[in-house]
PDB file of C-alpha atoms in Angstrom:
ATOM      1  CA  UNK A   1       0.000   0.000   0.000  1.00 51.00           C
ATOM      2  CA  UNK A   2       0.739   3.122  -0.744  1.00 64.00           C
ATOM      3  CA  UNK A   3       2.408   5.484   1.925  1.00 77.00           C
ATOM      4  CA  UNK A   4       2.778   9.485   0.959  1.00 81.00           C
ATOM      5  CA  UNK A   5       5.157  11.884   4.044  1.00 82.00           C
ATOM      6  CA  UNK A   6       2.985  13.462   6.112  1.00 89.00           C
ATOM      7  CA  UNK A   7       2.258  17.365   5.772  1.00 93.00           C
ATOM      8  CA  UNK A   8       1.790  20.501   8.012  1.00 95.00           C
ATOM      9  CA  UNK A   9      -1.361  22.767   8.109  1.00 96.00           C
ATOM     10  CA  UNK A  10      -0.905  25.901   9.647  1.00 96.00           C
ATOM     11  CA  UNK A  11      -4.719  27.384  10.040  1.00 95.00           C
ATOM     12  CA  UNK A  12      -4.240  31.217  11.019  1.00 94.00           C
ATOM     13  CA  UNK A  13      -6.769  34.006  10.401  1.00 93.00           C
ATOM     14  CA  UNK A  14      -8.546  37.002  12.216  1.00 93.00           C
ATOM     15  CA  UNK A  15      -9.486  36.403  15.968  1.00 89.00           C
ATOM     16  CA  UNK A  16     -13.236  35.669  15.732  1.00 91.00           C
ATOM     17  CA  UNK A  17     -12.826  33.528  12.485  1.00 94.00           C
ATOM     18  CA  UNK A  18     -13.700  29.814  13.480  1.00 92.00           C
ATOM     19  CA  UNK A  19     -10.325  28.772  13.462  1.00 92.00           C
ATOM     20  CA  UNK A  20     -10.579  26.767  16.412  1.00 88.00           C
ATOM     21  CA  UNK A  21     -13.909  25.391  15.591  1.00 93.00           C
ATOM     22  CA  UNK A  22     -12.763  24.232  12.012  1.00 95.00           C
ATOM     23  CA  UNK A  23      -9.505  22.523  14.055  1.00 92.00           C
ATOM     24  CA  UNK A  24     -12.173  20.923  16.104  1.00 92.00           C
ATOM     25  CA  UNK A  25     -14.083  19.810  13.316  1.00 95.00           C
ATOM     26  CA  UNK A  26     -11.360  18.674  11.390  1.00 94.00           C
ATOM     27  CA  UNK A  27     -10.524  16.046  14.494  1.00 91.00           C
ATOM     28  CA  UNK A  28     -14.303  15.178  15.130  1.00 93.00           C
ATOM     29  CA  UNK A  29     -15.064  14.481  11.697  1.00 94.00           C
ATOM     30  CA  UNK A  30     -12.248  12.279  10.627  1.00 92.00           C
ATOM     31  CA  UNK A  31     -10.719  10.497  13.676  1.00 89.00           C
ATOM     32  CA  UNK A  32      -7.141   9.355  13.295  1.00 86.00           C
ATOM     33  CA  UNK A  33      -6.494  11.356  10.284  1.00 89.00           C
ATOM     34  CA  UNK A  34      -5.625  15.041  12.228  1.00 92.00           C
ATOM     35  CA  UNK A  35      -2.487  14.908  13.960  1.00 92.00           C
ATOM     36  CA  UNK A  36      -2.381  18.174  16.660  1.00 90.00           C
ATOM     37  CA  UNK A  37       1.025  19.891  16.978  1.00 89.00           C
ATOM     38  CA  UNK A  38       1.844  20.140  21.302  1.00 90.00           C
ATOM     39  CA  UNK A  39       3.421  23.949  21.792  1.00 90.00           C
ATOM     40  CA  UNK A  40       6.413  23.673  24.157  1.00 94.00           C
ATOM     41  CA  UNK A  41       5.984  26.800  27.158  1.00 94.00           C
ATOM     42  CA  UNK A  42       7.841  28.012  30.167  1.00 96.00           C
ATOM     43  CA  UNK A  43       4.246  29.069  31.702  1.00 92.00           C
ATOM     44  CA  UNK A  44       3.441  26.488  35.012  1.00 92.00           C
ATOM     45  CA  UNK A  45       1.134  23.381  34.181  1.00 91.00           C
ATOM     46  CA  UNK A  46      -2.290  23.827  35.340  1.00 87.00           C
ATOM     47  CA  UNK A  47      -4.589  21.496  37.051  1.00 89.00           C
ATOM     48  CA  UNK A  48      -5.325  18.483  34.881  1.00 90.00           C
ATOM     49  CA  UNK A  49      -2.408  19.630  32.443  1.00 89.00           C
ATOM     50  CA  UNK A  50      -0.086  17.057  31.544  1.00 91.00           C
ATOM     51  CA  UNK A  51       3.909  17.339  29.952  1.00 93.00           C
ATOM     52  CA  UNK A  52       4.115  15.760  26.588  1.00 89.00           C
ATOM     53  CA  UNK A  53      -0.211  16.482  26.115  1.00 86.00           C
ATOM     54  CA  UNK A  54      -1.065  19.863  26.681  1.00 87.00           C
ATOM     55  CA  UNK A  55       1.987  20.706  26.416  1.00 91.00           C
ATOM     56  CA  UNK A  56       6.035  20.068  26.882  1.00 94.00           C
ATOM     57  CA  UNK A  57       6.660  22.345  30.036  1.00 96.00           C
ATOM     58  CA  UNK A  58      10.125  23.879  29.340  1.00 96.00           C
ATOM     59  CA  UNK A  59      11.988  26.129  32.529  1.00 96.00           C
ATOM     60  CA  UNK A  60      13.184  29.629  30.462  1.00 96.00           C
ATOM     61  CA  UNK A  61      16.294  28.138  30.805  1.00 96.00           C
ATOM     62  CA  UNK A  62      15.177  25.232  28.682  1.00 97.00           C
ATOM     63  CA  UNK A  63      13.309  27.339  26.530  1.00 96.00           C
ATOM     64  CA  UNK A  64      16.318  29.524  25.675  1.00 96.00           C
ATOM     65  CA  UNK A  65      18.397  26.772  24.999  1.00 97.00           C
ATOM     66  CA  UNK A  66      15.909  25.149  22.398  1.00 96.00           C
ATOM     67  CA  UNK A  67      15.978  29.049  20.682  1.00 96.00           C
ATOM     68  CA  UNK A  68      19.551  28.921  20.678  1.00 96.00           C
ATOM     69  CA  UNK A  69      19.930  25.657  19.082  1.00 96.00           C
ATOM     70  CA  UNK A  70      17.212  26.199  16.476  1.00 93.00           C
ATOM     71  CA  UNK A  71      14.938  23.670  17.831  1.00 95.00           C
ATOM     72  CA  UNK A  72      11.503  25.658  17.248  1.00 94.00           C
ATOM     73  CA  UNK A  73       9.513  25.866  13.917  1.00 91.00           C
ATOM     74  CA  UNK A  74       8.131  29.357  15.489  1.00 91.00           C
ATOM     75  CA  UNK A  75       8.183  30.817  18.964  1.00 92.00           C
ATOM     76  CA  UNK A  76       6.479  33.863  20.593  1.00 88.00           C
ATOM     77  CA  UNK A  77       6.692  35.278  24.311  1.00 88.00           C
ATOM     78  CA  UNK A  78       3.143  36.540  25.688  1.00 77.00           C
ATOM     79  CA  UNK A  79       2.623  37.759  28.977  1.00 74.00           C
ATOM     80  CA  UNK A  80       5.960  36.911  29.723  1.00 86.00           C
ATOM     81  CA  UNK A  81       6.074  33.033  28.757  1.00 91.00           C
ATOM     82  CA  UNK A  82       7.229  31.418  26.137  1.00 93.00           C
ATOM     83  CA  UNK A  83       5.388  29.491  23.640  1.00 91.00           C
ATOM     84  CA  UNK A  84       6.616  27.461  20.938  1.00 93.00           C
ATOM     85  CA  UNK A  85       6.714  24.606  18.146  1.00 93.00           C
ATOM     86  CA  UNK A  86       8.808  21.684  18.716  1.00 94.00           C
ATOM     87  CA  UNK A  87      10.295  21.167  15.135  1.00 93.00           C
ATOM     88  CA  UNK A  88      11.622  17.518  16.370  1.00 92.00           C
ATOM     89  CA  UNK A  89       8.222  16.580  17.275  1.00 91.00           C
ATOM     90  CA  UNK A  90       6.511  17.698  14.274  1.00 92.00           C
ATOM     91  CA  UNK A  91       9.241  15.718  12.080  1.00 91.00           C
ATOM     92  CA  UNK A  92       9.048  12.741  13.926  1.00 92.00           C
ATOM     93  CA  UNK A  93       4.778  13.474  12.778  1.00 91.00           C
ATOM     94  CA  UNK A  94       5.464  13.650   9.320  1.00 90.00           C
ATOM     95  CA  UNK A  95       7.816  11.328   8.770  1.00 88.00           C
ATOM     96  CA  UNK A  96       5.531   8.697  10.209  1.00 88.00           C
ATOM     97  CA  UNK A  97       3.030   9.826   7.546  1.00 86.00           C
ATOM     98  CA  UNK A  98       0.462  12.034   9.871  1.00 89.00           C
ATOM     99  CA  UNK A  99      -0.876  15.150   8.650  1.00 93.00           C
ATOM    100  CA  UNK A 100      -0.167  18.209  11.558  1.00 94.00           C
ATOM    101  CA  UNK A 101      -2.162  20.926  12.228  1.00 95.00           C
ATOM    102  CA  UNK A 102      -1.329  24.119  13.577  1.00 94.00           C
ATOM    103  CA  UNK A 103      -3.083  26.398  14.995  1.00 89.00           C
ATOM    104  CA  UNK A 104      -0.607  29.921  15.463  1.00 89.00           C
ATOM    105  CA  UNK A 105      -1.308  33.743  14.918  1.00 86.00           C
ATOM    106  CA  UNK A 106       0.110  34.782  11.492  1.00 89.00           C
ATOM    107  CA  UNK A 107       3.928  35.936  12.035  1.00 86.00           C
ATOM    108  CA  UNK A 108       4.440  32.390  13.548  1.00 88.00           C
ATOM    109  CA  UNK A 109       3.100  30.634  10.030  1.00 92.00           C
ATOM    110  CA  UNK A 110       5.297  33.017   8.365  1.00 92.00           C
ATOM    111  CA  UNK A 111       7.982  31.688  10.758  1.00 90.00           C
ATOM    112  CA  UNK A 112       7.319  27.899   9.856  1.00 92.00           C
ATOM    113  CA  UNK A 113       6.878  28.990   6.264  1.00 92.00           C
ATOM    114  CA  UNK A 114      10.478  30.157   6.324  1.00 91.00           C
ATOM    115  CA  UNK A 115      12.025  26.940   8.393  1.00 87.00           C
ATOM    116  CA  UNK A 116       9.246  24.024   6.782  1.00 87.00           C
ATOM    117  CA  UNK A 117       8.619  25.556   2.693  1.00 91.00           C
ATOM    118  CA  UNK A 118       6.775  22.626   2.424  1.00 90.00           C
ATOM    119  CA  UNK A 119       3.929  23.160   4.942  1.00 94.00           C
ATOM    120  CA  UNK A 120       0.526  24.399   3.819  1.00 97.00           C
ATOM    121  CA  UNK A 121      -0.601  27.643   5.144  1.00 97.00           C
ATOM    122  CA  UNK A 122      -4.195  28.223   5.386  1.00 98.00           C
ATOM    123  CA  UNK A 123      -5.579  31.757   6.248  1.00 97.00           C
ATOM    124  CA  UNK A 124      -9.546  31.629   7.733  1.00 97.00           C
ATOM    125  CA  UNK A 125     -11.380  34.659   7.364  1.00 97.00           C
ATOM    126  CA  UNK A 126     -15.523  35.431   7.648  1.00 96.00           C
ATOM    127  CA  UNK A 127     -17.283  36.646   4.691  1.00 96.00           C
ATOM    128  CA  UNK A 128     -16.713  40.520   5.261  1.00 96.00           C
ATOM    129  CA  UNK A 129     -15.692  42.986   8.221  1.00 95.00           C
ATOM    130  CA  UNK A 130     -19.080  43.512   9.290  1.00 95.00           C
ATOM    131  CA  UNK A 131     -19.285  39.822   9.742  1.00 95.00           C
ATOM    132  CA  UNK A 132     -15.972  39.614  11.627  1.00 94.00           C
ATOM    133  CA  UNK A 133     -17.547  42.285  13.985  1.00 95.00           C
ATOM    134  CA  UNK A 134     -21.035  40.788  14.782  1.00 94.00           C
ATOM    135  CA  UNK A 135     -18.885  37.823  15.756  1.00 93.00           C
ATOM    136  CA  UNK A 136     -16.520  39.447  18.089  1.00 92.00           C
ATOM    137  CA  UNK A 137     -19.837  40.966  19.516  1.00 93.00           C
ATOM    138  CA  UNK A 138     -21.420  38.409  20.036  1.00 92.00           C
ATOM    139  CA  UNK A 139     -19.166  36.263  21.761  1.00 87.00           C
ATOM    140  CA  UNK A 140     -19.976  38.819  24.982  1.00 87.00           C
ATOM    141  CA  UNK A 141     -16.533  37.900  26.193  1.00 85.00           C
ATOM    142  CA  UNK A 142     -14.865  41.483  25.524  1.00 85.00           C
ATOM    143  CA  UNK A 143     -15.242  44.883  25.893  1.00 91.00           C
ATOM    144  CA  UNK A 144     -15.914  47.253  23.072  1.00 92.00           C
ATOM    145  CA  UNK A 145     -12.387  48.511  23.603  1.00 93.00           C
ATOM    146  CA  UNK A 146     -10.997  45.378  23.393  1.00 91.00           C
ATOM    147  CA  UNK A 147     -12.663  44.420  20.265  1.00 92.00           C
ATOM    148  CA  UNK A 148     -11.667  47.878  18.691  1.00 93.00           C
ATOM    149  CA  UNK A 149      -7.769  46.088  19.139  1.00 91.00           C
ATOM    150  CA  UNK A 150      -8.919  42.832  17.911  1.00 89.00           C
ATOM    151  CA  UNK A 151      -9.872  44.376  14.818  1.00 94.00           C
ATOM    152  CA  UNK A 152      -7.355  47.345  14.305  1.00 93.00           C
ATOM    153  CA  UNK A 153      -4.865  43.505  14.511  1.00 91.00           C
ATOM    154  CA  UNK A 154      -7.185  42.071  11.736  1.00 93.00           C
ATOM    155  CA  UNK A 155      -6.445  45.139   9.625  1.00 95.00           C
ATOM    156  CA  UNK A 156      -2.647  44.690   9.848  1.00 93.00           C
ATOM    157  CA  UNK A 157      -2.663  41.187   9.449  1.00 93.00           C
ATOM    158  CA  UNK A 158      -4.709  41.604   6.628  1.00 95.00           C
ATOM    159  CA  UNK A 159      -2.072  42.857   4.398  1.00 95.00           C
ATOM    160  CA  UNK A 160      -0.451  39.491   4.992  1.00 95.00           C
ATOM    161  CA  UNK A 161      -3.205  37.481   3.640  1.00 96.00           C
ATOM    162  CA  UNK A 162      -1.224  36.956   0.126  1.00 96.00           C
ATOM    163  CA  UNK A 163       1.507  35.090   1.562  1.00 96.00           C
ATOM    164  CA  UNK A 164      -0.735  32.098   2.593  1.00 97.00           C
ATOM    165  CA  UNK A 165      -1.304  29.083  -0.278  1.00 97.00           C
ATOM    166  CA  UNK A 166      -5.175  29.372   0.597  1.00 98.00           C
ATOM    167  CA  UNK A 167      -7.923  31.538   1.859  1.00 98.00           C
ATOM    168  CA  UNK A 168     -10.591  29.803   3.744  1.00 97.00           C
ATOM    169  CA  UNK A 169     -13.978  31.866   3.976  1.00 97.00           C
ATOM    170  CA  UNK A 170     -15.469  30.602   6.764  1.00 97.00           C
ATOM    171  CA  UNK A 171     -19.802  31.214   6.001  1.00 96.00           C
ATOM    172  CA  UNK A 172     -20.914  28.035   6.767  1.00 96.00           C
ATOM    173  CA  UNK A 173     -18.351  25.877   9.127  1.00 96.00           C
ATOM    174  CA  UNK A 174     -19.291  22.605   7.297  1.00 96.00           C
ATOM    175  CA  UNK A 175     -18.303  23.948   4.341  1.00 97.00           C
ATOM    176  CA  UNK A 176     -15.405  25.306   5.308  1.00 97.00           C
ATOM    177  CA  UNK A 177     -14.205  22.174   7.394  1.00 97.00           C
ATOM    178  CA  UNK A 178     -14.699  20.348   4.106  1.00 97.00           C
ATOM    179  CA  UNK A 179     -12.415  23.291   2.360  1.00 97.00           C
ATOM    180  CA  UNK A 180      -9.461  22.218   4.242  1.00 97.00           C
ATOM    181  CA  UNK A 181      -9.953  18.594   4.436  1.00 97.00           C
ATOM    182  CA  UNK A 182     -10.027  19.022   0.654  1.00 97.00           C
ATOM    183  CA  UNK A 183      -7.010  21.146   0.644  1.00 97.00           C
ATOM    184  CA  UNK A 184      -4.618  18.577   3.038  1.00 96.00           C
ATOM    185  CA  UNK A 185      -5.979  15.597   0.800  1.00 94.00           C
ATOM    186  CA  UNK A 186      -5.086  16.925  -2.434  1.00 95.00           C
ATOM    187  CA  UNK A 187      -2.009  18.636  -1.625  1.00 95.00           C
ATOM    188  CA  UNK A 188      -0.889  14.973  -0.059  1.00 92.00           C
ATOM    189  CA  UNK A 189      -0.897  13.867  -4.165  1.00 91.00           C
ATOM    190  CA  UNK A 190       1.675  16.523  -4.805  1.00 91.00           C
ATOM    191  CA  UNK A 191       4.835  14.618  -6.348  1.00 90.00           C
ATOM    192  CA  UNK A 192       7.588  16.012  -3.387  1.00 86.00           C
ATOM    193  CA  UNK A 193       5.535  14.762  -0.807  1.00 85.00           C
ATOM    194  CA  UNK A 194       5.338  10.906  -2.879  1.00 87.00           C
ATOM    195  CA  UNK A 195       8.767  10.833  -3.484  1.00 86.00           C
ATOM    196  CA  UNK A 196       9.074   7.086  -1.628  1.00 85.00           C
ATOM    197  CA  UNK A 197       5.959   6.051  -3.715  1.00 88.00           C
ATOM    198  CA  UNK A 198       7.817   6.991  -6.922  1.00 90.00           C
ATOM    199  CA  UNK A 199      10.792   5.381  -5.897  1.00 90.00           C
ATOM    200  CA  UNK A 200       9.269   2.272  -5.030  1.00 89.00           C
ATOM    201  CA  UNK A 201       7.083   2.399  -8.585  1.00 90.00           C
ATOM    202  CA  UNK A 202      10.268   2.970 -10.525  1.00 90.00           C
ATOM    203  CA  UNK A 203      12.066   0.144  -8.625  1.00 88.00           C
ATOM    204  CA  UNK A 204       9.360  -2.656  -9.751  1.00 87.00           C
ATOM    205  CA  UNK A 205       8.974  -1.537 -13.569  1.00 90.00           C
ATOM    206  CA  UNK A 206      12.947  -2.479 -13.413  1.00 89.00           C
ATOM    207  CA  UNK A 207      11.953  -5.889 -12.963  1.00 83.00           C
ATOM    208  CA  UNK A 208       9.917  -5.757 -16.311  1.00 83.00           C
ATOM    209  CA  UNK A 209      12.581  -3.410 -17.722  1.00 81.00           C
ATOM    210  CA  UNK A 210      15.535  -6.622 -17.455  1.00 74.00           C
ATOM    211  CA  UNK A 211      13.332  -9.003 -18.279  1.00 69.00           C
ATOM    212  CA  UNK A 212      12.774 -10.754 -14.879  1.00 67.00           C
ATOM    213  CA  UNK A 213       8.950 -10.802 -14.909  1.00 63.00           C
ATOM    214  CA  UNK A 214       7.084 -13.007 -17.223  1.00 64.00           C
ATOM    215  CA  UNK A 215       4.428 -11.190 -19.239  1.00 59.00           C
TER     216      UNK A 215
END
């Protein structure tokens, strides 16, 4: 049977998008076949969390080390943590054949972009502004000031929008879930991520090609 390299899907797009619900889809939907990337972070487990499933828990010192040594895909420091992607554990992923997904704010695809060329960048965006807004609003989880900064960030990510392989309008979530599914599956037929397949194919027509094979 047939075995292509796995791939990574980076899913990034305007806060209020569905980004998170299409991720959850994606998993829900097709069972087995979504592989989610674990962030490595210097913030302190919390209750229920577990190292190497939530997370890999890192000390700064750790953390530090890793960026030194180019171990990350991306990495980012919020509210004075780190947080970042394991490239290691995303090889060992693909390598085994699993698909990734990622789930980072834009600068970080454009990081894993730069270090992975081969991963698939997806950007998820509503139908229009005024769509992006009623959402925001209606999650009744922020101030208006607060969404006023979620959206001036949407404007100035927006003018990196072209440097992702796909836009993802997110109208109806079933749709879009089916969008990227469709996107992963075809891009898994691309001939630099079959290269094994075409090895082994070119190794068996030799058989025919020296004659040991009857006809």
């Amino acid at each position: 049977m047939m075995k292509r390299e796995g791939l990574v899907a980076v899913l990034s797009g305007f806060s209020g998008a569905g980004k998170g619900t299409i991720m959850k889809h994606l998993l829900d939907e097709y069972p087995g076949r979504y592989n989610l990337s674990i962030s490595a972070t210097t913030r302190k487990p919390r209750t229920g969390e577990a190292d190497g499933r939530e997370y890999f828990f890192k000390t700064k010192e750790e953390f530090e080390q890793m960026i030194e040594e180019g171990a990350f895909l991306e990495h980012a420091c919020f509210n004075g943590n780190y947080y970042g992607t394991p490239k290691a554990y995303v090889e060992s992923l693909t390598k085994q054949g699993k698909d990734v997904l990622l789930e980072i704010e834009v600068q970080g695809a454009l990081q894993v972009k730069e270090i992975f060329p081969d991963a698939v960048l997806l950007f998820v965006t509503p139908p229009s502004a005024d769509a992006l807004k009623e959402r925001l609003v209606g999650r009744g989880t922020e101030t208006p000031e607060e969404i006023k900064n979620r959206l001036a960030i949407s404007t100035r990510e927006s003018r990196l929008m072209e440097k992702y392989d796909y836009l993802i309008v997110n109208d109806d979530i079933e749709e879009a879930v089916r969008d990227v599914h469709d996107i992963i599956e075809t891009e898994g037929l691309r001939t630099s991520r079959n290269r094994l397949n075409i090895e082994e194919m070119r190794s068996e027509l030799q058989k025919f090609a020296k004659g040991e094979e009857k006809l």
